[in-house]
Short mmCIF file of C-alpha atoms and ligand atoms in Angstrom, two decimals:
data_model
loop_
_atom_site.label_atom_id
_atom_site.label_comp_id
_atom_site.label_asym_id
_atom_site.label_seq_id
_atom_site.Cartn_x
_atom_site.Cartn_y
_atom_site.Cartn_z
CA MET D 371 208.06 229.34 38.32
CA LYS D 372 206.89 225.73 38.43
CA GLN D 373 207.86 224.07 35.16
CA ASN D 374 206.34 221.43 32.94
CA TYR D 375 207.92 217.97 32.94
CA ILE D 376 208.64 216.61 29.47
CA GLY D 377 210.86 213.72 28.40
CA GLY D 378 212.40 213.46 31.87
CA ALA D 379 213.33 217.17 32.11
CA TRP D 380 211.76 220.19 33.79
CA VAL D 381 211.11 222.84 31.13
CA ASP D 382 209.84 226.41 31.21
CA GLY D 383 206.51 227.05 29.55
CA PRO D 384 206.15 229.78 26.93
CA ALA D 385 204.00 231.55 29.54
CA ALA D 386 203.10 231.21 33.20
CA LYS D 387 200.05 231.86 35.36
CA PRO D 388 199.67 232.55 39.09
CA ASN D 389 197.93 229.93 41.25
CA VAL D 390 195.74 231.97 43.63
CA ASN D 391 194.47 230.78 47.02
CA PRO D 392 190.64 231.13 46.97
CA SER D 393 190.66 231.57 50.78
CA ASP D 394 192.99 234.58 50.50
CA LEU D 395 193.30 236.30 47.16
CA SER D 396 196.53 238.03 48.26
CA ASP D 397 198.22 234.63 48.64
CA ILE D 398 199.84 233.53 45.38
CA ILE D 399 201.06 229.95 45.73
CA ASP D 400 203.43 230.22 42.75
CA ASP D 401 203.48 230.85 39.02
CA TYR D 402 202.84 227.69 37.00
CA ALA D 403 203.92 227.09 33.39
CA GLN D 404 201.31 227.35 30.66
CA GLY D 405 202.19 224.95 27.88
CA ASP D 406 201.30 225.62 24.25
CA GLU D 407 200.58 223.33 21.31
CA GLN D 408 204.25 222.85 20.48
CA GLN D 409 205.17 221.88 24.02
CA THR D 410 202.24 219.48 24.24
CA LEU D 411 203.35 217.84 20.99
CA GLN D 412 206.85 217.48 22.46
CA ALA D 413 205.40 215.72 25.50
CA ILE D 414 203.36 213.40 23.27
CA ALA D 415 206.47 212.65 21.17
CA ALA D 416 208.47 211.89 24.32
CA ALA D 417 205.75 209.52 25.51
CA ARG D 418 205.61 207.82 22.12
CA ALA D 419 209.39 207.36 22.07
CA ALA D 420 209.42 205.91 25.59
CA PHE D 421 206.59 203.47 24.95
CA PRO D 422 208.37 200.45 23.34
CA ALA D 423 210.76 199.99 26.27
CA TRP D 424 208.11 200.75 28.91
CA CYS D 425 205.68 198.35 27.26
CA ASP D 426 208.27 195.59 27.77
CA SER D 427 209.19 196.68 31.29
CA ASN D 428 209.23 194.18 34.11
CA ILE D 429 206.08 194.02 36.23
CA GLN D 430 208.11 193.85 39.44
CA ALA D 431 209.87 197.09 38.50
CA ARG D 432 206.58 198.83 37.72
CA SER D 433 205.03 197.57 40.91
CA GLU D 434 207.94 198.86 43.00
CA MET D 435 207.83 202.27 41.33
CA LEU D 436 204.15 202.68 42.14
CA GLU D 437 204.78 201.59 45.73
CA LYS D 438 207.58 204.15 46.00
CA ILE D 439 205.27 206.90 44.71
CA ALA D 440 202.62 205.90 47.27
CA ASN D 441 205.11 205.94 50.14
CA ALA D 442 206.51 209.32 49.11
CA MET D 443 202.98 210.75 49.07
CA LEU D 444 202.24 209.36 52.50
CA ALA D 445 205.50 210.79 53.86
CA ARG D 446 204.47 214.23 52.54
CA GLN D 447 200.73 213.96 53.31
CA ASP D 448 200.51 217.00 55.60
CA GLU D 449 202.43 219.29 53.24
CA LEU D 450 200.56 218.07 50.14
CA GLY D 451 197.20 218.22 51.92
CA GLU D 452 197.92 221.80 52.91
CA LEU D 453 198.92 222.70 49.36
CA LEU D 454 195.72 221.09 48.05
CA ALA D 455 193.54 222.97 50.56
CA ARG D 456 195.41 226.18 49.81
CA GLU D 457 194.91 226.02 46.04
CA GLU D 458 191.44 224.42 45.88
CA GLY D 459 189.78 225.70 49.04
CA LYS D 460 188.55 222.48 50.66
CA ALA D 461 189.19 222.24 54.40
CA ARG D 462 192.70 221.08 55.36
CA ALA D 463 191.55 217.74 56.82
CA GLU D 464 189.76 216.94 53.56
CA GLY D 465 192.92 217.90 51.66
CA VAL D 466 195.10 215.56 53.73
CA GLY D 467 192.46 212.83 53.40
CA GLU D 468 192.54 213.22 49.63
CA VAL D 469 196.33 212.87 49.53
CA VAL D 470 196.15 209.70 51.64
CA ARG D 471 193.47 208.34 49.33
CA ALA D 472 195.64 209.09 46.29
CA ALA D 473 198.53 207.20 47.93
CA GLN D 474 196.25 204.22 48.65
CA ILE D 475 195.29 204.18 44.98
CA PHE D 476 198.97 204.00 43.96
CA LYS D 477 199.46 201.16 46.45
CA PHE D 478 196.49 199.30 45.03
CA TYR D 479 197.81 199.58 41.48
CA SER D 480 201.26 198.57 42.64
CA GLY D 481 199.56 195.23 43.29
CA GLU D 482 197.52 195.31 40.09
CA ALA D 483 200.70 195.76 38.02
CA LEU D 484 201.54 192.18 39.02
CA ARG D 485 198.17 190.85 37.92
CA MET D 486 198.06 191.27 34.14
CA ARG D 487 195.65 188.42 33.61
CA GLY D 488 194.90 186.53 30.43
CA ASP D 489 192.86 183.51 29.41
CA ARG D 490 193.48 180.35 27.45
CA LEU D 491 190.53 178.66 25.79
CA ALA D 492 190.00 175.63 23.64
CA SER D 493 188.97 176.39 20.07
CA VAL D 494 185.85 175.10 18.32
CA ARG D 495 188.34 173.98 15.66
CA PRO D 496 190.30 170.79 16.43
CA GLY D 497 194.03 171.31 17.09
CA VAL D 498 193.72 175.05 17.71
CA ASP D 499 194.31 176.90 20.98
CA ILE D 500 193.25 180.44 21.84
CA ASP D 501 195.13 182.92 24.04
CA ILE D 502 193.36 186.08 25.20
CA THR D 503 195.81 188.67 26.44
CA ARG D 504 195.82 192.35 27.34
CA GLU D 505 198.30 194.89 26.00
CA PRO D 506 198.81 198.51 27.00
CA MET D 507 196.98 201.12 24.90
CA GLY D 508 200.18 203.11 24.23
CA VAL D 509 200.13 206.84 24.95
CA VAL D 510 197.29 207.89 27.23
CA GLY D 511 196.15 211.51 27.58
CA ILE D 512 194.88 212.34 31.08
CA ILE D 513 192.67 215.44 31.49
CA THR D 514 191.40 216.23 34.98
CA PRO D 515 189.10 218.75 36.74
CA TRP D 516 189.89 221.10 39.62
CA ASN D 517 187.75 219.65 42.39
CA PHE D 518 189.89 216.61 43.32
CA PRO D 519 193.30 217.82 42.17
CA ILE D 520 195.27 214.83 43.46
CA ALA D 521 192.80 211.91 43.83
CA ILE D 522 191.45 212.03 40.28
CA PRO D 523 194.93 212.31 38.69
CA ALA D 524 195.99 209.40 40.92
CA TRP D 525 193.14 207.14 39.88
CA LYS D 526 194.04 207.71 36.23
CA ILE D 527 197.87 207.87 36.37
CA ALA D 528 198.34 204.84 38.64
CA PRO D 529 196.48 202.31 36.43
CA ALA D 530 197.89 203.89 33.25
CA LEU D 531 201.46 203.25 34.49
CA ALA D 532 200.64 199.91 36.15
CA PHE D 533 199.41 198.53 32.82
CA ALA D 534 202.50 199.87 30.97
CA ASN D 535 201.15 202.95 29.22
CA CYS D 536 203.01 206.21 28.76
CA VAL D 537 201.23 209.32 30.00
CA VAL D 538 200.68 212.95 29.05
CA PHE D 539 198.94 214.54 32.02
CA LYS D 540 197.08 217.88 31.84
CA PRO D 541 195.78 218.97 35.25
CA ALA D 542 193.02 221.56 35.62
CA ASP D 543 194.30 225.01 34.80
CA LEU D 544 192.89 226.41 38.02
CA VAL D 545 194.73 224.08 40.42
CA PRO D 546 198.01 222.86 38.91
CA GLY D 547 199.89 222.73 42.24
CA SER D 548 198.82 219.29 43.44
CA GLY D 549 199.43 217.76 40.00
CA TRP D 550 202.84 219.42 39.87
CA ALA D 551 203.77 218.03 43.31
CA LEU D 552 202.59 214.57 42.25
CA THR D 553 204.79 214.87 39.15
CA GLU D 554 207.78 215.77 41.33
CA ILE D 555 207.17 212.55 43.28
CA ILE D 556 206.73 210.46 40.13
CA ALA D 557 209.93 211.93 38.66
CA GLY D 558 211.77 211.07 41.88
CA ALA D 559 210.57 207.46 41.85
CA GLY D 560 212.73 206.45 38.91
CA VAL D 561 210.07 206.39 36.21
CA PRO D 562 212.07 206.39 32.93
CA ALA D 563 212.26 209.62 30.88
CA GLY D 564 209.23 210.17 28.65
CA VAL D 565 207.02 207.60 30.38
CA PHE D 566 205.26 210.31 32.37
CA ASN D 567 204.89 213.92 31.19
CA LEU D 568 203.15 216.91 32.72
CA VAL D 569 201.86 219.77 30.58
CA MET D 570 200.00 222.45 32.51
CA GLY D 571 197.92 224.97 30.65
CA ARG D 572 194.57 225.72 29.09
CA GLY D 573 192.07 223.08 28.05
CA SER D 574 191.50 224.78 24.72
CA VAL D 575 195.25 224.60 23.96
CA VAL D 576 196.93 221.71 25.82
CA GLY D 577 193.76 219.60 26.12
CA GLU D 578 192.82 220.19 22.50
CA THR D 579 196.28 219.12 21.30
CA ILE D 580 195.98 215.88 23.29
CA LEU D 581 192.59 215.24 21.69
CA THR D 582 193.72 215.89 18.13
CA SER D 583 197.18 214.27 18.10
CA ALA D 584 197.30 211.00 16.19
CA ASP D 585 200.03 209.84 18.59
CA VAL D 586 197.67 209.70 21.58
CA ASN D 587 195.88 206.35 21.65
CA ALA D 588 193.41 206.92 24.46
CA VAL D 589 192.02 209.84 26.46
CA THR D 590 190.62 209.63 29.96
CA PHE D 591 188.66 212.73 30.96
CA THR D 592 186.89 213.92 34.08
CA GLY D 593 185.11 217.26 34.02
CA SER D 594 181.93 218.95 32.95
CA THR D 595 179.35 217.36 30.68
CA ASP D 596 179.80 219.98 27.95
CA THR D 597 183.57 219.52 27.71
CA GLY D 598 183.11 215.75 27.97
CA ARG D 599 180.78 215.77 24.99
CA HIS D 600 183.42 217.66 23.00
CA VAL D 601 186.10 215.16 24.07
CA ALA D 602 183.86 212.29 22.95
CA MET D 603 183.16 213.80 19.51
CA SER D 604 186.80 214.64 18.95
CA CYS D 605 188.02 211.17 19.96
CA ALA D 606 185.29 209.37 18.03
CA GLU D 607 186.26 211.22 14.85
CA ARG D 608 189.83 209.99 15.26
CA ASN D 609 189.05 206.42 16.37
CA LYS D 610 190.63 207.17 19.72
CA LYS D 611 189.52 205.25 22.80
CA PHE D 612 187.96 207.51 25.42
CA GLN D 613 186.51 207.41 28.89
CA LEU D 614 184.40 210.21 30.38
CA GLU D 615 183.34 211.02 33.94
CA MET D 616 181.16 214.12 34.00
CA GLY D 617 178.53 215.97 35.99
CA GLY D 618 175.84 214.85 38.40
CA LYS D 619 172.53 215.89 39.96
CA ASN D 620 172.51 213.24 42.61
CA PRO D 621 169.36 212.43 44.60
CA MET D 622 169.32 211.64 48.31
CA VAL D 623 165.96 209.96 49.05
CA VAL D 624 164.73 210.21 52.65
CA LEU D 625 161.76 208.03 53.57
CA ASP D 626 159.40 208.42 56.53
CA ASP D 627 160.94 205.35 58.20
CA ALA D 628 164.50 206.73 58.01
CA ASP D 629 166.51 207.32 61.16
CA LEU D 630 166.35 211.12 61.32
CA GLU D 631 169.85 211.54 62.80
CA THR D 632 171.38 209.45 60.02
CA ALA D 633 169.36 211.17 57.30
CA VAL D 634 170.40 214.64 58.50
CA ALA D 635 174.06 213.68 58.93
CA VAL D 636 174.46 212.02 55.53
CA SER D 637 172.56 214.83 53.78
CA LEU D 638 174.72 217.55 55.34
CA ASN D 639 177.85 215.63 54.46
CA GLY D 640 176.74 214.82 50.91
CA ALA D 641 175.38 218.27 50.11
CA TYR D 642 177.96 220.60 51.65
CA GLY D 643 181.19 218.60 52.09
CA SER D 644 184.02 220.08 49.97
CA THR D 645 181.81 223.19 49.53
CA GLY D 646 179.38 221.02 47.50
CA GLN D 647 181.95 220.93 44.71
CA LYS D 648 181.76 217.19 44.18
CA CYS D 649 180.41 215.37 41.15
CA THR D 650 178.79 213.02 43.68
CA ALA D 651 177.29 215.80 45.87
CA SER D 652 173.70 215.31 47.08
CA SER D 653 172.05 218.19 45.27
CA ARG D 654 168.43 216.94 45.35
CA LEU D 655 167.04 215.85 48.71
CA VAL D 656 163.89 213.91 47.85
CA VAL D 657 161.87 213.63 51.04
CA THR D 658 158.54 211.91 51.82
CA GLU D 659 155.76 213.91 53.48
CA GLY D 660 155.77 212.31 56.93
CA ILE D 661 159.38 213.26 57.74
CA HIS D 662 159.68 216.34 55.49
CA ASP D 663 159.18 219.14 58.01
CA ARG D 664 161.32 217.59 60.76
CA PHE D 665 164.06 216.84 58.20
CA VAL D 666 164.06 220.35 56.72
CA GLU D 667 164.23 221.94 60.16
CA ARG D 668 167.16 219.79 61.25
CA VAL D 669 169.12 220.11 57.99
CA GLY D 670 168.57 223.89 58.08
CA GLU D 671 169.90 224.09 61.64
CA GLY D 672 172.85 221.82 60.85
CA MET D 673 173.70 223.74 57.71
CA GLN D 674 173.69 227.09 59.46
CA ALA D 675 175.96 225.71 62.18
CA LEU D 676 178.68 224.78 59.67
CA THR D 677 181.79 226.95 59.98
CA VAL D 678 182.67 228.63 56.69
CA ASP D 679 186.17 230.08 56.70
CA HIS D 680 189.74 229.94 55.40
CA ALA D 681 190.50 226.37 54.30
CA LEU D 682 193.64 226.22 56.46
CA LYS D 683 192.07 227.58 59.63
CA ASP D 684 191.42 225.11 62.46
CA GLY D 685 187.72 224.45 62.85
CA THR D 686 186.80 225.30 59.24
CA GLN D 687 184.24 222.85 57.87
CA ILE D 688 183.43 224.59 54.59
CA GLY D 689 186.08 226.44 52.64
CA PRO D 690 185.51 229.06 49.96
CA VAL D 691 184.15 228.47 46.46
CA VAL D 692 187.04 227.69 44.11
CA ASP D 693 187.09 230.90 42.04
CA GLN D 694 185.17 233.95 40.90
CA SER D 695 183.55 232.26 37.93
CA GLN D 696 182.21 229.32 39.99
CA LEU D 697 181.01 231.84 42.60
CA ASN D 698 179.19 233.74 39.84
CA VAL D 699 177.51 230.49 38.77
CA ASP D 700 176.39 229.80 42.36
CA LEU D 701 175.03 233.34 42.76
CA GLU D 702 173.26 233.06 39.42
CA TYR D 703 171.50 229.87 40.55
CA LEU D 704 170.47 231.63 43.76
CA ASP D 705 168.84 234.27 41.53
CA ILE D 706 167.22 231.59 39.39
CA ALA D 707 165.86 229.95 42.56
CA ARG D 708 164.39 233.31 43.61
CA SER D 709 162.78 233.73 40.21
CA GLU D 710 161.40 230.18 40.41
CA GLY D 711 159.71 231.14 43.69
CA VAL D 712 161.40 228.71 46.06
CA THR D 713 162.16 229.35 49.73
CA ILE D 714 165.88 229.97 50.31
CA LEU D 715 167.79 229.51 53.53
CA GLY D 716 171.43 230.74 53.55
CA GLY D 717 173.31 231.40 50.31
CA GLU D 718 174.85 234.68 51.43
CA ARG D 719 178.16 236.14 50.36
CA LEU D 720 180.38 236.20 53.46
CA ASN D 721 183.31 238.36 54.53
CA ARG D 722 186.14 236.77 56.45
CA GLU D 723 189.52 238.03 57.75
CA THR D 724 191.04 237.47 54.33
CA GLU D 725 189.42 238.30 51.01
CA GLY D 726 188.11 235.08 49.45
CA TYR D 727 185.16 233.54 47.64
CA TYR D 728 183.10 232.79 50.74
CA LEU D 729 179.47 231.75 50.40
CA SER D 730 177.26 230.36 53.16
CA PRO D 731 175.63 227.00 52.34
CA ALA D 732 172.13 227.27 50.90
CA LEU D 733 169.03 225.12 51.17
CA PHE D 734 166.15 225.50 48.71
CA THR D 735 162.79 224.23 49.93
CA GLU D 736 159.31 223.95 48.35
CA THR D 737 160.92 223.08 45.03
CA ASN D 738 159.82 220.70 42.32
CA ASN D 739 161.87 218.50 40.05
CA ASP D 740 161.02 220.45 36.89
CA MET D 741 162.75 223.62 38.06
CA ARG D 742 166.07 224.58 36.50
CA ILE D 743 167.73 224.41 39.93
CA ASN D 744 166.85 220.72 39.99
CA ARG D 745 167.68 219.92 36.37
CA GLU D 746 171.11 221.57 35.98
CA GLU D 747 174.33 220.87 37.87
CA ILE D 748 175.20 223.86 40.09
CA PHE D 749 178.44 222.59 41.68
CA GLY D 750 178.32 224.72 44.82
CA PRO D 751 177.26 224.49 48.48
CA ILE D 752 173.59 224.38 47.49
CA ALA D 753 170.94 221.66 47.85
CA SER D 754 167.21 221.50 47.08
CA VAL D 755 164.49 219.69 48.97
CA ILE D 756 161.77 218.08 46.86
CA ARG D 757 158.69 216.93 48.79
CA VAL D 758 157.13 213.65 47.58
CA LYS D 759 154.15 211.53 48.62
CA ASP D 760 155.72 208.10 49.00
CA TYR D 761 158.56 205.78 47.98
CA ASP D 762 157.25 205.23 44.45
CA GLU D 763 157.17 208.95 43.74
CA ALA D 764 160.59 209.35 45.37
CA LEU D 765 162.12 206.74 43.08
CA ALA D 766 160.50 208.30 40.01
CA VAL D 767 161.82 211.77 40.94
CA ALA D 768 165.27 210.40 41.78
CA ASN D 769 165.54 208.81 38.33
CA ASP D 770 163.99 211.76 36.46
CA THR D 771 167.26 213.49 35.57
CA ALA D 772 169.67 213.68 32.67
CA PHE D 773 172.46 212.50 34.98
CA GLY D 774 173.11 209.16 36.67
CA LEU D 775 176.29 209.24 38.73
CA SER D 776 175.30 208.54 42.34
CA SER D 777 172.08 208.11 44.32
CA ALA D 778 171.24 207.37 47.94
CA ILE D 779 168.34 206.34 50.13
CA CYS D 780 167.84 206.69 53.88
CA THR D 781 165.41 204.08 55.14
CA SER D 782 165.07 201.34 57.74
CA SER D 783 163.04 199.24 55.30
CA LEU D 784 164.96 196.37 53.73
CA LYS D 785 162.26 196.13 51.07
CA HIS D 786 162.73 199.73 49.94
CA ALA D 787 166.50 199.61 50.23
CA GLU D 788 166.71 196.52 48.03
CA HIS D 789 164.18 197.88 45.54
CA PHE D 790 166.07 201.17 45.31
CA LYS D 791 169.44 199.47 44.79
CA LYS D 792 167.94 197.54 41.91
CA ASN D 793 165.89 200.31 40.30
CA SER D 794 167.94 203.46 40.78
CA ALA D 795 169.23 204.64 37.40
CA ALA D 796 172.67 205.57 38.74
CA GLY D 797 176.07 203.90 38.55
CA LEU D 798 176.64 204.23 42.33
CA VAL D 799 173.89 203.54 44.88
CA MET D 800 174.21 204.19 48.62
CA VAL D 801 171.95 203.04 51.46
CA ASN D 802 172.04 205.12 54.66
CA LEU D 803 175.25 206.74 53.38
CA PRO D 804 176.00 210.05 51.64
CA THR D 805 175.94 210.09 47.81
CA ALA D 806 179.62 211.06 47.99
CA GLY D 807 182.43 208.91 49.36
CA VAL D 808 183.59 205.78 47.54
CA ASP D 809 186.16 203.01 47.88
CA TYR D 810 189.10 202.74 45.49
CA HIS D 811 189.18 198.96 44.92
CA VAL D 812 185.75 198.76 43.25
CA PRO D 813 184.41 200.31 40.04
CA PHE D 814 183.45 203.99 39.99
CA GLY D 815 181.24 205.63 37.39
CA GLY D 816 177.78 206.64 36.36
CA ARG D 817 175.16 206.39 33.64
CA LYS D 818 173.30 208.68 31.23
CA GLY D 819 174.85 212.17 31.02
CA SER D 820 177.34 211.43 33.83
CA SER D 821 179.67 208.89 32.26
CA MET D 822 180.70 207.16 29.11
CA GLY D 823 183.11 204.30 28.51
CA ALA D 824 184.79 201.80 30.80
CA ARG D 825 184.64 202.12 34.58
CA GLU D 826 187.42 203.73 36.61
CA MET D 827 189.19 202.38 39.69
CA GLY D 828 189.55 198.86 41.04
CA PRO D 829 190.59 196.01 38.78
CA HIS D 830 187.95 197.21 36.28
CA SER D 831 190.20 200.02 35.06
CA VAL D 832 192.17 197.42 33.11
CA GLU D 833 189.37 197.62 30.53
CA PHE D 834 190.27 201.17 29.60
CA TYR D 835 194.04 201.08 29.93
CA THR D 836 194.57 197.93 27.88
CA ALA D 837 193.50 196.48 24.54
CA THR D 838 192.44 192.86 24.26
CA LYS D 839 194.20 190.52 21.85
CA THR D 840 192.86 187.12 20.81
CA ALA D 841 195.58 184.85 19.37
CA TYR D 842 194.88 181.48 17.68
CA THR D 843 197.58 178.80 17.45
CA ALA D 844 197.40 175.58 15.46
CA ALA D 845 199.45 172.89 17.14
P1 NAD S 1969 185.85 221.35 32.83
O1 NAD S 1969 185.08 220.47 31.88
O2 NAD S 1969 185.75 222.80 32.68
O3 NAD S 1969 187.41 221.00 32.72
C1 NAD S 1969 187.89 219.68 32.92
C2 NAD S 1969 189.24 219.57 32.23
O4 NAD S 1969 189.06 219.66 30.81
C3 NAD S 1969 190.22 220.68 32.61
O5 NAD S 1969 191.52 220.16 32.72
C4 NAD S 1969 190.11 221.62 31.43
O6 NAD S 1969 191.26 222.42 31.24
C5 NAD S 1969 189.94 220.62 30.28
N1 NAD S 1969 189.39 221.17 29.05
C6 NAD S 1969 188.60 222.27 28.90
N2 NAD S 1969 188.33 222.47 27.59
C7 NAD S 1969 188.94 221.48 26.90
C8 NAD S 1969 189.04 221.15 25.51
N3 NAD S 1969 188.45 221.88 24.57
N4 NAD S 1969 189.73 220.06 25.17
C9 NAD S 1969 190.33 219.29 26.11
N5 NAD S 1969 190.31 219.57 27.43
C10 NAD S 1969 189.61 220.64 27.82
O7 NAD S 1969 185.45 220.86 34.29
P2 NAD S 1969 185.90 221.52 35.69
O8 NAD S 1969 185.18 222.82 35.84
O9 NAD S 1969 187.38 221.48 35.83
O10 NAD S 1969 185.33 220.45 36.75
C11 NAD S 1969 184.03 220.47 37.25
C12 NAD S 1969 183.18 219.42 36.55
O11 NAD S 1969 183.80 218.15 36.69
C13 NAD S 1969 181.80 219.27 37.14
O12 NAD S 1969 180.86 219.17 36.10
C14 NAD S 1969 181.87 217.94 37.90
O13 NAD S 1969 180.65 217.29 38.05
C15 NAD S 1969 182.82 217.18 37.04
N6 NAD S 1969 183.43 216.09 37.80
C16 NAD S 1969 183.03 214.81 37.54
C17 NAD S 1969 183.57 213.75 38.25
C18 NAD S 1969 183.15 212.33 37.97
O14 NAD S 1969 183.89 211.42 38.33
N7 NAD S 1969 182.01 212.10 37.33
C19 NAD S 1969 184.52 213.98 39.25
C20 NAD S 1969 184.89 215.31 39.51
C21 NAD S 1969 184.34 216.35 38.77
#
């Protein structure tokens, strides 16, 4: 059984749960501890106790620890990438790529640990000086989703530790393996006891305890919009700082003047990469009339040529859906699409050598933006095409959504590209690129129903993981 990590020790949970490979339901990766309220409170207490010393820790020491974690991840990238693909179902190459990305994030924050900036200003009062400094928040609760089981934990844990916070980390219940392996690496890097704690288990138990404990100063959450709303309410009631990254319904606009090859390639990548289980997936393909038919034909062909199979098999491009309940959601939206009268290509349940949650990618055509399939996040290998008259209508449709994470446009027109960058109501805007795929040294986050609070990643994450202090001194 894989144990929780609390106060520098590996401890059994009161219960355990098997981690099942969605590509092969007979393959149980291991049993993983399921923490309860008491164990979560112990982890929070350990973090609280470790905080005073960690808060005063030397920046060089913190920087070196983060570097060590990054190097250990890189040394184990193939093994960790395989574990990730095995538990989550994305293709092996994507799994290894995610591990490398997570390591790069730790490297970046190894540098950021050295750059705790402040400011010194003159006062409007004679003889007074002002220092503006940043201090760690204290104990940070980290709650993550299943779809990026090592990159998302990395982009929260690395800045939390870099800026001298103690951490209680709760990975997604469905895929605890990558988070557990990351914890093993963190524990081996000499991070002092209590500074970093792992409690695996259910959101309604472990997550809820993190939200309600008065000893947790800040909560960073990535997951669904419904859970995010609950996190926000709970934290607001307790004056706890919070940061939310939630769902998306990201538009990919394709204009008549787009390069067709590029438009097809970025749409296939954005819509179906990682089985479409990305918050930044291109789920609405908003296409102008002149290119519509050629685009639909080519995307349909490309989509049907994608190899759907076991995540660890060579040649697999699309792995299985993550579990039965997400598969049920995908199948339900296929039914909704049928009832809404759209044309459906693909979307069939597939059998492979091993029993798994295999679904062929689906393309909905002849849809409009008012349909449920275009209003609600599906989170599967499914995209809709919405036909529009011109750029103005495309922009209006792209922005007509409750979400605002990522958006993209394919065009050869500088005028439209620049106008779209300025007027898209999303936090991330891409030109001639997929809606998914971001750098780690720049801010990440959305607007409207997709995000709330300070930005993640890059130097901007200092906003969330620290509190500002303004000190006045009379000479
Ligand atoms: P989810 O909301 O079901 O769970 C997210 C995390 O919250 C899990 O660890 C879960 O155990 C925990 N949780 C559940 N109930 C809780 C509670 N009452 N209190 C505290 N914690 C609780 O989301 P999911 O199904 O794991 O992930 C898929 C969702 O994540 C999609 O909506 C996707 O768009 C979103 N997502 C967003 C981003 C982003 O950066 N915007 C990135 C990846 C995924």
